[in-house]
XYZ file of C-alpha atoms in Angstrom:
554
model
C 0.034 0.042 0.120
C 1.474 3.620 -1.072
C 0.183 6.484 0.758
C 0.021 9.955 -0.760
C -1.076 13.057 0.786
C -3.704 15.033 -1.251
C -4.203 17.903 1.498
C -3.606 21.172 -0.610
C -3.119 23.747 2.359
C 0.334 23.428 3.464
C 2.905 23.778 0.922
C 5.288 20.929 2.823
C 2.391 18.881 3.042
C 3.006 15.384 1.361
C 0.170 13.920 -0.922
C -0.944 10.259 0.225
C -2.952 8.481 -2.856
C -4.922 5.835 -0.609
C -5.968 2.870 -2.752
C -5.187 -0.746 -3.756
C -2.359 -1.563 -5.546
C -3.202 -4.505 -7.766
C -0.883 -7.395 -7.373
C 0.369 -9.207 -10.804
C -2.599 -11.640 -11.457
C -5.563 -9.050 -10.715
C -3.569 -6.693 -13.474
C -3.635 -9.600 -15.805
C -6.975 -10.339 -15.439
C -7.927 -6.969 -15.463
C -6.935 -6.821 -18.788
C -8.183 -9.596 -20.119
C -11.587 -8.665 -19.172
C -11.053 -5.142 -20.960
C -9.964 -7.014 -23.967
C -12.728 -9.274 -23.727
C -15.329 -6.107 -23.823
C -13.302 -4.335 -26.785
C -14.330 -7.509 -28.865
C -18.249 -7.736 -27.518
C -18.182 -4.009 -28.508
C -16.654 -4.623 -31.574
C -18.979 -7.375 -32.198
C -22.106 -5.323 -31.645
C -20.693 -2.670 -34.061
C -20.807 -5.057 -36.393
C -24.246 -6.398 -35.808
C -25.703 -2.973 -35.920
C -24.055 -2.442 -39.695
C -25.274 -5.323 -40.762
C -28.182 -5.633 -42.803
C -31.167 -7.044 -40.770
C -33.241 -10.092 -42.927
C -36.972 -10.091 -42.369
C -36.810 -13.476 -41.011
C -34.421 -12.707 -37.741
C -36.086 -9.604 -37.047
C -39.723 -11.245 -36.756
C -37.762 -14.327 -34.763
C -36.156 -11.846 -32.251
C -39.436 -9.714 -32.544
C -41.345 -12.871 -31.013
C -38.278 -13.706 -28.672
C -38.550 -10.109 -27.058
C -42.722 -10.125 -27.059
C -42.505 -13.689 -25.162
C -40.791 -11.546 -22.146
C -43.478 -9.311 -21.352
C -45.079 -10.119 -18.276
C -48.146 -12.679 -18.802
C -51.028 -10.319 -17.303
C -50.348 -7.396 -19.477
C -49.469 -9.676 -22.867
C -52.548 -11.579 -22.408
C -54.785 -8.238 -21.779
C -53.062 -6.606 -24.606
C -53.467 -9.186 -27.260
C -57.251 -10.220 -25.891
C -58.130 -6.626 -26.270
C -56.605 -6.775 -30.275
C -58.522 -9.943 -30.501
C -61.738 -8.448 -29.294
C -61.437 -5.275 -31.472
C -60.880 -7.606 -34.494
C -63.658 -9.915 -33.986
C -65.942 -6.624 -33.237
C -64.571 -5.585 -37.009
C -65.464 -8.794 -38.416
C -68.590 -10.518 -36.525
C -72.036 -9.677 -38.172
C -75.372 -9.335 -36.566
C -77.562 -12.080 -37.914
C -80.988 -10.340 -38.359
C -81.355 -10.975 -42.068
C -81.081 -7.566 -43.521
C -76.681 -8.056 -43.430
C -74.952 -8.471 -46.367
C -71.432 -9.412 -45.280
C -69.328 -8.988 -42.385
C -66.519 -6.928 -43.776
C -66.843 -3.606 -41.449
C -67.123 -1.512 -44.389
C -69.205 1.337 -44.949
C -72.975 0.768 -44.864
C -74.471 0.103 -48.476
C -76.939 1.909 -50.284
C -80.152 0.200 -50.458
C -80.658 -0.544 -53.938
C -76.954 -0.922 -54.697
C -76.219 -3.927 -56.499
C -72.649 -2.971 -57.613
C -70.413 -5.662 -56.129
C -71.582 -8.399 -58.743
C -71.744 -5.902 -61.837
C -69.147 -6.451 -64.426
C -65.672 -4.605 -63.985
C -62.976 -4.034 -66.679
C -59.828 -5.893 -66.204
C -57.577 -2.836 -65.795
C -60.211 -1.492 -63.382
C -60.314 -4.689 -61.073
C -56.312 -4.541 -60.825
C -56.172 -0.774 -60.213
C -59.080 -1.159 -57.459
C -57.155 -4.197 -56.003
C -53.721 -2.059 -55.445
C -55.547 0.649 -53.729
C -57.666 -1.847 -51.030
C -54.773 -2.481 -49.303
C -51.784 -0.284 -48.091
C -48.398 -1.097 -46.466
C -49.639 -1.140 -43.178
C -52.765 -3.465 -44.017
C -55.651 -0.924 -43.712
C -58.417 -1.192 -46.293
C -59.101 1.674 -48.272
C -63.158 2.936 -48.879
C -63.634 2.662 -52.835
C -66.937 2.601 -54.475
C -68.870 3.546 -51.494
C -66.853 1.452 -48.994
C -67.438 -2.264 -50.932
C -63.765 -2.391 -51.921
C -63.096 -5.777 -49.606
C -66.543 -7.197 -50.800
C -65.482 -6.530 -54.500
C -62.113 -7.988 -53.381
C -63.929 -11.257 -52.272
C -66.294 -11.667 -54.869
C -63.754 -11.191 -58.007
C -62.245 -14.499 -56.234
C -63.521 -17.929 -56.512
C -65.266 -19.825 -54.102
C -64.058 -22.958 -52.880
C -65.875 -25.945 -53.742
C -66.257 -27.145 -50.307
C -67.680 -23.851 -49.325
C -71.168 -24.437 -51.198
C -71.504 -27.682 -49.293
C -70.895 -26.129 -46.023
C -73.051 -22.674 -46.971
C -75.922 -24.128 -48.795
C -78.455 -26.710 -48.442
C -81.251 -28.501 -50.285
C -80.969 -30.673 -53.364
C -80.025 -28.332 -55.896
C -77.952 -26.231 -53.272
C -79.859 -23.500 -53.576
C -81.065 -22.758 -50.078
C -78.764 -20.764 -47.550
C -78.407 -22.162 -44.182
C -79.312 -19.928 -40.869
C -75.686 -19.615 -39.630
C -74.587 -18.225 -42.791
C -74.435 -14.579 -44.000
C -74.499 -13.357 -47.399
C -73.308 -10.623 -49.398
C -76.645 -8.916 -50.548
C -79.486 -8.206 -48.384
C -82.264 -10.371 -48.066
C -85.055 -8.469 -47.129
C -85.323 -6.377 -50.824
C -85.799 -7.687 -54.530
C -82.659 -8.074 -56.399
C -82.312 -6.929 -59.989
C -83.897 -9.619 -62.272
C -81.042 -10.466 -64.159
C -79.509 -11.222 -60.603
C -82.420 -13.661 -59.798
C -82.232 -15.364 -63.561
C -80.154 -18.518 -63.172
C -78.829 -20.881 -65.275
C -80.986 -23.844 -64.802
C -83.837 -22.034 -66.971
C -82.337 -23.672 -69.821
C -83.501 -26.982 -68.252
C -87.127 -25.531 -69.538
C -85.335 -25.844 -73.249
C -84.262 -29.348 -72.470
C -87.838 -30.585 -71.213
C -89.381 -28.689 -74.109
C -86.774 -29.910 -77.029
C -86.524 -33.473 -75.870
C -90.271 -33.426 -76.130
C -90.081 -32.308 -79.783
C -87.745 -35.441 -80.207
C -90.164 -37.637 -78.438
C -93.274 -36.616 -80.946
C -91.301 -36.888 -83.953
C -90.498 -40.574 -83.206
C -94.019 -41.389 -81.938
C -95.450 -39.643 -85.570
C -92.639 -41.579 -87.660
C -92.076 -44.871 -85.747
C -93.490 -48.042 -87.396
C -93.631 -49.399 -83.891
C -96.098 -46.820 -83.093
C -97.641 -46.742 -86.433
C -101.526 -48.402 -84.996
C -101.694 -44.845 -83.056
C -102.196 -41.741 -85.569
C -100.109 -38.795 -84.294
C -100.066 -35.766 -86.148
C -96.783 -34.123 -87.277
C -98.182 -30.953 -86.340
C -97.568 -31.630 -82.742
C -93.948 -31.839 -83.089
C -93.912 -28.889 -85.064
C -95.870 -26.864 -82.715
C -93.335 -28.261 -79.697
C -90.189 -27.760 -81.911
C -91.484 -24.014 -82.287
C -92.131 -23.651 -78.872
C -88.679 -24.444 -77.824
C -86.988 -22.610 -80.127
C -88.856 -19.157 -79.383
C -87.886 -20.162 -75.393
C -84.436 -20.933 -76.760
C -83.966 -17.444 -77.918
C -85.444 -15.802 -74.965
C -83.350 -17.702 -72.244
C -80.112 -17.097 -73.952
C -80.523 -13.510 -74.700
C -81.445 -13.260 -71.175
C -78.705 -14.952 -69.855
C -76.325 -13.082 -72.204
C -77.298 -9.756 -70.769
C -76.815 -11.257 -67.343
C -73.003 -12.223 -68.370
C -72.528 -8.760 -69.919
C -73.777 -6.785 -66.543
C -73.080 -9.349 -64.007
C -70.220 -11.351 -64.996
C -69.295 -12.148 -61.185
C -72.915 -13.647 -60.457
C -72.273 -15.864 -63.739
C -68.549 -16.867 -62.393
C -70.313 -17.924 -59.352
C -72.551 -20.021 -61.038
C -69.535 -21.753 -62.896
C -68.173 -22.988 -60.180
C -71.118 -23.427 -58.381
C -71.287 -27.881 -57.776
C -74.750 -28.008 -59.257
C -74.792 -25.043 -61.661
C -71.730 -25.741 -62.969
C -73.142 -28.507 -65.119
C -76.102 -26.305 -66.486
C -73.253 -24.572 -68.909
C -73.652 -27.842 -71.220
C -77.227 -27.082 -71.412
C -77.696 -24.185 -74.100
C -75.695 -26.407 -76.374
C -77.382 -29.680 -75.412
C -80.577 -28.069 -76.237
C -79.116 -26.933 -79.890
C -78.562 -30.360 -80.712
C -81.911 -31.362 -79.559
C -83.437 -29.118 -81.584
C -81.266 -30.138 -84.728
C -82.388 -34.000 -84.402
C -85.693 -32.930 -83.533
C -86.531 -30.456 -86.249
C -89.609 -31.099 -88.146
C -88.707 -32.595 -91.737
C -90.591 -30.000 -93.349
C -88.247 -27.465 -92.117
C -84.783 -29.395 -92.459
C -83.423 -31.662 -94.729
C -83.080 -35.508 -93.811
C -78.944 -34.916 -93.810
C -77.898 -31.996 -91.918
C -74.537 -29.940 -92.562
C -71.473 -30.685 -90.384
C -71.014 -27.543 -90.044
C -73.992 -27.268 -87.424
C -72.558 -30.174 -85.646
C -69.278 -28.271 -85.432
C -70.541 -25.135 -83.923
C -72.888 -26.675 -81.389
C -70.002 -29.438 -80.277
C -67.267 -26.927 -80.193
C -68.563 -25.320 -76.926
C -69.335 -28.875 -75.243
C -65.650 -30.101 -75.995
C -64.197 -26.998 -74.290
C -65.992 -27.639 -71.489
C -65.311 -31.268 -71.246
C -61.577 -30.398 -71.361
C -62.387 -27.893 -68.716
C -64.410 -30.160 -66.493
C -63.041 -33.802 -66.879
C -59.120 -32.081 -66.881
C -60.243 -30.794 -63.021
C -61.498 -34.239 -62.331
C -58.685 -36.163 -63.899
C -55.760 -33.586 -62.254
C -57.632 -33.482 -58.667
C -57.623 -30.599 -56.375
C -60.537 -28.664 -54.699
C -62.977 -29.693 -57.608
C -62.327 -33.440 -57.931
C -64.849 -35.426 -58.733
C -64.993 -37.205 -55.347
C -65.575 -33.498 -53.671
C -68.140 -32.117 -56.619
C -70.138 -35.363 -57.763
C -73.650 -34.707 -57.428
C -76.900 -36.480 -59.746
C -76.304 -33.271 -61.857
C -72.877 -34.144 -62.979
C -74.781 -36.921 -65.715
C -75.625 -33.658 -67.566
C -72.158 -32.844 -68.248
C -71.848 -36.583 -69.983
C -74.949 -36.308 -71.578
C -74.042 -34.030 -74.071
C -71.263 -36.500 -75.643
C -73.700 -38.902 -76.321
C -76.042 -36.338 -77.958
C -73.159 -35.259 -79.917
C -72.773 -38.466 -81.239
C -76.303 -38.982 -82.466
C -76.126 -35.587 -84.089
C -72.558 -36.750 -85.893
C -74.452 -40.055 -87.088
C -77.394 -37.602 -88.368
C -74.542 -35.173 -90.545
C -72.895 -38.644 -91.637
C -69.615 -38.692 -89.563
C -70.189 -42.124 -87.662
C -66.310 -41.818 -86.641
C -66.878 -38.877 -84.960
C -69.743 -40.187 -83.345
C -67.570 -43.282 -81.947
C -65.174 -40.952 -80.587
C -67.640 -39.158 -78.857
C -69.608 -42.059 -77.177
C -66.321 -43.778 -75.852
C -65.441 -40.288 -74.460
C -68.899 -40.239 -72.957
C -69.282 -43.710 -71.697
C -65.826 -43.853 -69.804
C -66.935 -40.492 -68.093
C -70.330 -41.934 -67.305
C -68.675 -44.969 -65.558
C -66.990 -43.140 -63.271
C -69.376 -40.810 -62.419
C -71.903 -43.481 -61.494
C -69.304 -45.385 -59.633
C -68.452 -42.238 -57.430
C -72.534 -41.660 -56.647
C -72.872 -44.933 -55.967
C -69.969 -45.472 -53.660
C -70.378 -42.540 -51.549
C -66.503 -41.870 -50.767
C -65.944 -40.867 -47.409
C -63.790 -37.812 -48.705
C -66.822 -36.693 -50.852
C -69.179 -34.213 -49.322
C -72.387 -35.462 -48.114
C -75.367 -35.598 -50.687
C -78.679 -34.323 -49.354
C -80.275 -36.954 -47.630
C -83.744 -36.598 -48.891
C -84.674 -37.838 -52.553
C -85.542 -35.972 -55.100
C -86.383 -35.757 -59.005
C -82.937 -34.671 -59.274
C -81.927 -38.359 -59.358
C -83.809 -39.075 -62.383
C -80.305 -37.815 -64.209
C -79.231 -41.054 -63.334
C -81.463 -42.283 -66.152
C -81.084 -39.909 -68.764
C -76.999 -41.122 -69.061
C -77.432 -44.966 -70.077
C -80.823 -44.194 -72.177
C -78.623 -41.544 -74.203
C -76.209 -43.847 -74.621
C -78.380 -46.658 -76.152
C -79.632 -43.944 -78.446
C -76.563 -43.089 -79.913
C -74.966 -46.290 -79.942
C -78.422 -47.290 -82.292
C -77.820 -44.243 -84.536
C -74.168 -45.098 -85.355
C -74.475 -48.623 -86.012
C -77.943 -48.020 -87.460
C -79.396 -51.109 -85.436
C -80.531 -51.316 -81.585
C -77.808 -54.351 -81.057
C -76.692 -55.956 -77.867
C -74.378 -53.237 -76.400
C -77.343 -50.486 -76.944
C -79.843 -52.816 -75.306
C -77.327 -53.476 -72.242
C -77.620 -49.575 -71.609
C -81.287 -49.239 -72.334
C -81.851 -52.045 -69.568
C -79.453 -50.165 -67.026
C -81.738 -47.381 -67.371
C -85.047 -49.006 -67.220
C -83.970 -50.421 -64.233
C -82.899 -46.986 -62.690
C -86.352 -45.578 -64.009
C -88.379 -48.713 -62.129
C -86.353 -47.890 -59.117
C -87.033 -44.472 -58.972
C -90.845 -45.096 -59.590
C -91.587 -47.183 -56.915
C -89.878 -44.397 -54.391
C -92.892 -42.105 -55.726
C -93.335 -40.955 -52.087
C -90.102 -39.716 -51.588
C -90.443 -36.985 -54.463
C -93.439 -35.205 -52.473
C -93.038 -31.796 -50.137
C -90.460 -30.201 -51.946
C -91.733 -26.515 -53.621
C -91.313 -26.001 -57.110
C -88.223 -24.406 -58.844
C -87.143 -24.108 -62.569
C -84.528 -26.732 -61.868
C -87.296 -29.333 -61.783
C -87.805 -28.792 -65.378
C -83.989 -30.101 -66.131
C -85.549 -33.711 -64.785
C -88.034 -34.095 -67.523
C -85.786 -34.846 -69.824
C -83.868 -37.883 -68.454
C -87.867 -39.336 -68.497
C -88.204 -38.468 -72.182
C -84.810 -39.881 -73.288
C -86.152 -42.881 -71.964
C -89.087 -43.237 -73.725
C -87.232 -42.396 -76.920
C -84.763 -45.090 -76.205
C -87.953 -47.286 -75.116
C -89.333 -46.772 -78.756
C -86.129 -47.687 -80.552
C -86.135 -51.163 -78.885
C -89.570 -51.712 -79.443
C -88.993 -51.208 -83.150
C -86.147 -53.758 -82.686
C -88.073 -56.474 -80.799
C -91.518 -55.462 -81.736
C -94.248 -57.138 -79.132
C -97.493 -56.016 -77.549
C -95.214 -55.175 -73.862
C -92.505 -53.632 -75.768
C -95.059 -51.408 -77.357
C -97.320 -50.756 -74.254
C -94.014 -49.837 -72.604
C -93.087 -46.982 -75.171
C -96.660 -45.770 -75.134
C -96.935 -45.764 -71.022
C -93.426 -44.028 -70.651
C -94.313 -41.557 -73.711
C -97.784 -40.445 -71.747
C -95.893 -40.000 -68.320
C -93.221 -37.809 -69.311
C -95.645 -35.542 -71.532
C -98.217 -35.680 -68.970
C -95.036 -34.449 -66.602
C -94.058 -31.814 -68.784
C -97.606 -30.674 -69.635
C -97.751 -30.207 -65.443
C -94.177 -28.078 -65.357
C -95.340 -25.931 -68.100
C -98.694 -24.881 -66.412
C -96.932 -24.529 -63.012
C -94.504 -22.453 -64.630
C -96.763 -20.288 -66.069
C -98.809 -19.645 -63.356
C -95.487 -19.035 -60.834
C -94.327 -16.342 -63.470
C -97.459 -14.434 -64.457
C -100.108 -14.935 -61.705
C -98.242 -15.512 -58.214
C -95.077 -13.730 -59.509
C -92.386 -16.293 -57.408
C -90.887 -17.828 -60.139
C -87.517 -16.035 -59.692
C -86.656 -15.464 -56.299
C -83.353 -13.849 -54.698
C -80.636 -16.284 -55.634
C -78.969 -16.512 -52.524
C -76.587 -19.118 -53.676
C -74.761 -16.752 -55.588
C -73.886 -14.371 -52.711
C -72.428 -16.595 -50.041
C -68.896 -15.066 -48.744
C -66.122 -17.052 -49.515
C -65.553 -17.759 -45.599
C -67.302 -17.910 -43.021
C -67.489 -14.677 -41.220
C -68.552 -13.818 -37.563
C -68.234 -16.922 -35.752
C -65.858 -19.816 -35.063
C -63.001 -17.191 -34.823
C -59.586 -19.013 -34.421
C -57.178 -17.915 -31.921
C -54.436 -14.989 -32.945
C -51.304 -16.384 -33.231
C -49.573 -14.036 -30.774
C -52.093 -15.657 -28.441
C -51.375 -18.982 -29.012
C -47.519 -18.765 -29.263
C -47.886 -17.070 -24.984
C -49.916 -19.968 -24.140
C -47.671 -22.386 -26.051
C -44.778 -20.308 -24.063
C -45.967 -20.360 -20.795
C -46.843 -24.187 -21.010
C -43.365 -25.365 -21.747
C -41.865 -22.611 -19.133
C -44.056 -24.236 -16.207
C -42.841 -27.607 -17.560
C -38.913 -26.443 -17.509
C -39.438 -24.812 -13.925
C -40.957 -28.096 -12.401
C -38.116 -30.249 -14.008
C -35.669 -27.653 -12.677
C -36.876 -28.086 -9.502
C -37.034 -31.381 -9.658
C -33.273 -31.862 -10.600
C -32.715 -29.111 -7.984
C -34.228 -31.064 -5.293
C -32.827 -34.561 -6.270
C -29.078 -32.888 -6.100
C -29.777 -31.547 -2.789
C -30.357 -35.051 -1.857
C -27.428 -36.197 -3.629
């Protein structure tokens, strides 16, 4: 110890500095500590000037957030979750149009389904979201709804939000994008299922043409004027429905997109072209020649081939719209078009093209038939109640038998096999007639009349090949049943359209949200992380205490 005096008043005073003089080992340790501190400081300087990656920043942010006290952290995150749930929740009064927290929509404003140009849609999507994630109100606050409408709805969402045999009834727990308490514009209420009316009438034109020209029914005089009047009515109705739906495509294309992705209605986009081929096949002899021009077949068959490639490609490649997810009885309508195209190909003289279409249709008919019979566990559950929709099972094998007979010129063994399958399915539905009661009328019922008519035509062809009292009586019976059903539906349609004015109610099926909102909210990720961290910390504390106690005992 060295003593140095530090008192300044006396000139002869000695300055003494009282402090400990470190030994040689202590000086060395202090030097090493200073060196370590300098290295750590240099490392921190290097880390500060180093560019920060997003993942590292997110990881460090999450690790920092876990150091917040549990009480403060839970209160903060719970309040944040409540704010978000209040923003997304929706009062279920039946008058709401969606749970997006946007500005209140003006009454009578249905712009969210209006057709928007591609450039406007892209610009609106860029304006809907800023970097901070805050939505910008655009077009009266409908920005986020418009973005949701533009995106395709998953196939499983239709089964989850809708009910009924045609998936056209909204469930009580669901919200929609449009109001329920006011009437929508006519074009929005006009469904693609209206082409089913044309299917029923155009197939009746073919039936009455067969009844007036078939040698198996020559004992019953049938006037060709019936075929001519029904054909003209079907042609006029097709033009009216086609023009109306074209206007819907022009003004409300977003609604048309939703119908295309609908598991049931997507199959009805084959209907207009099938109706055109029905009219070409059932045209009166006084109007058309015996052999049609091949251009007619090319024009009507091109859209069906395009839809085949699109729909069958989705079935084959899998994904959200694979067959086991969207299979329903109306899927037969996408297969019938191939057999009707084969019949028209034989009528224009292109038998090879008819065989090609018949092979494609028969292969996919087997796939659809087996899928619907198996009811795979991975597929969406079909409605429990039976309905005339199941008559679609009859249409495909009956059309296949007629097409094979038209291509080969005789109703041979394969044509009879397909016909017998259709006849058995027909009988299996007739004996369950009680299950077809208690359902409200809708336009979709029309599409279930042409399978009955197709089976009647196949029975007439069979009676021509195997003439007998049984076959001829069966042909007349089935023809009478189908014609009676079409007549009843025609009268019901006129009454609902002109008298009761309930033919086109609000089409709730196209206004569902892409995701269910307002209920079944998943917990926030941050809150979930804190709970998981506290659970791990409690386990680690318990294990640490156990080890400490064990070491003390040792």
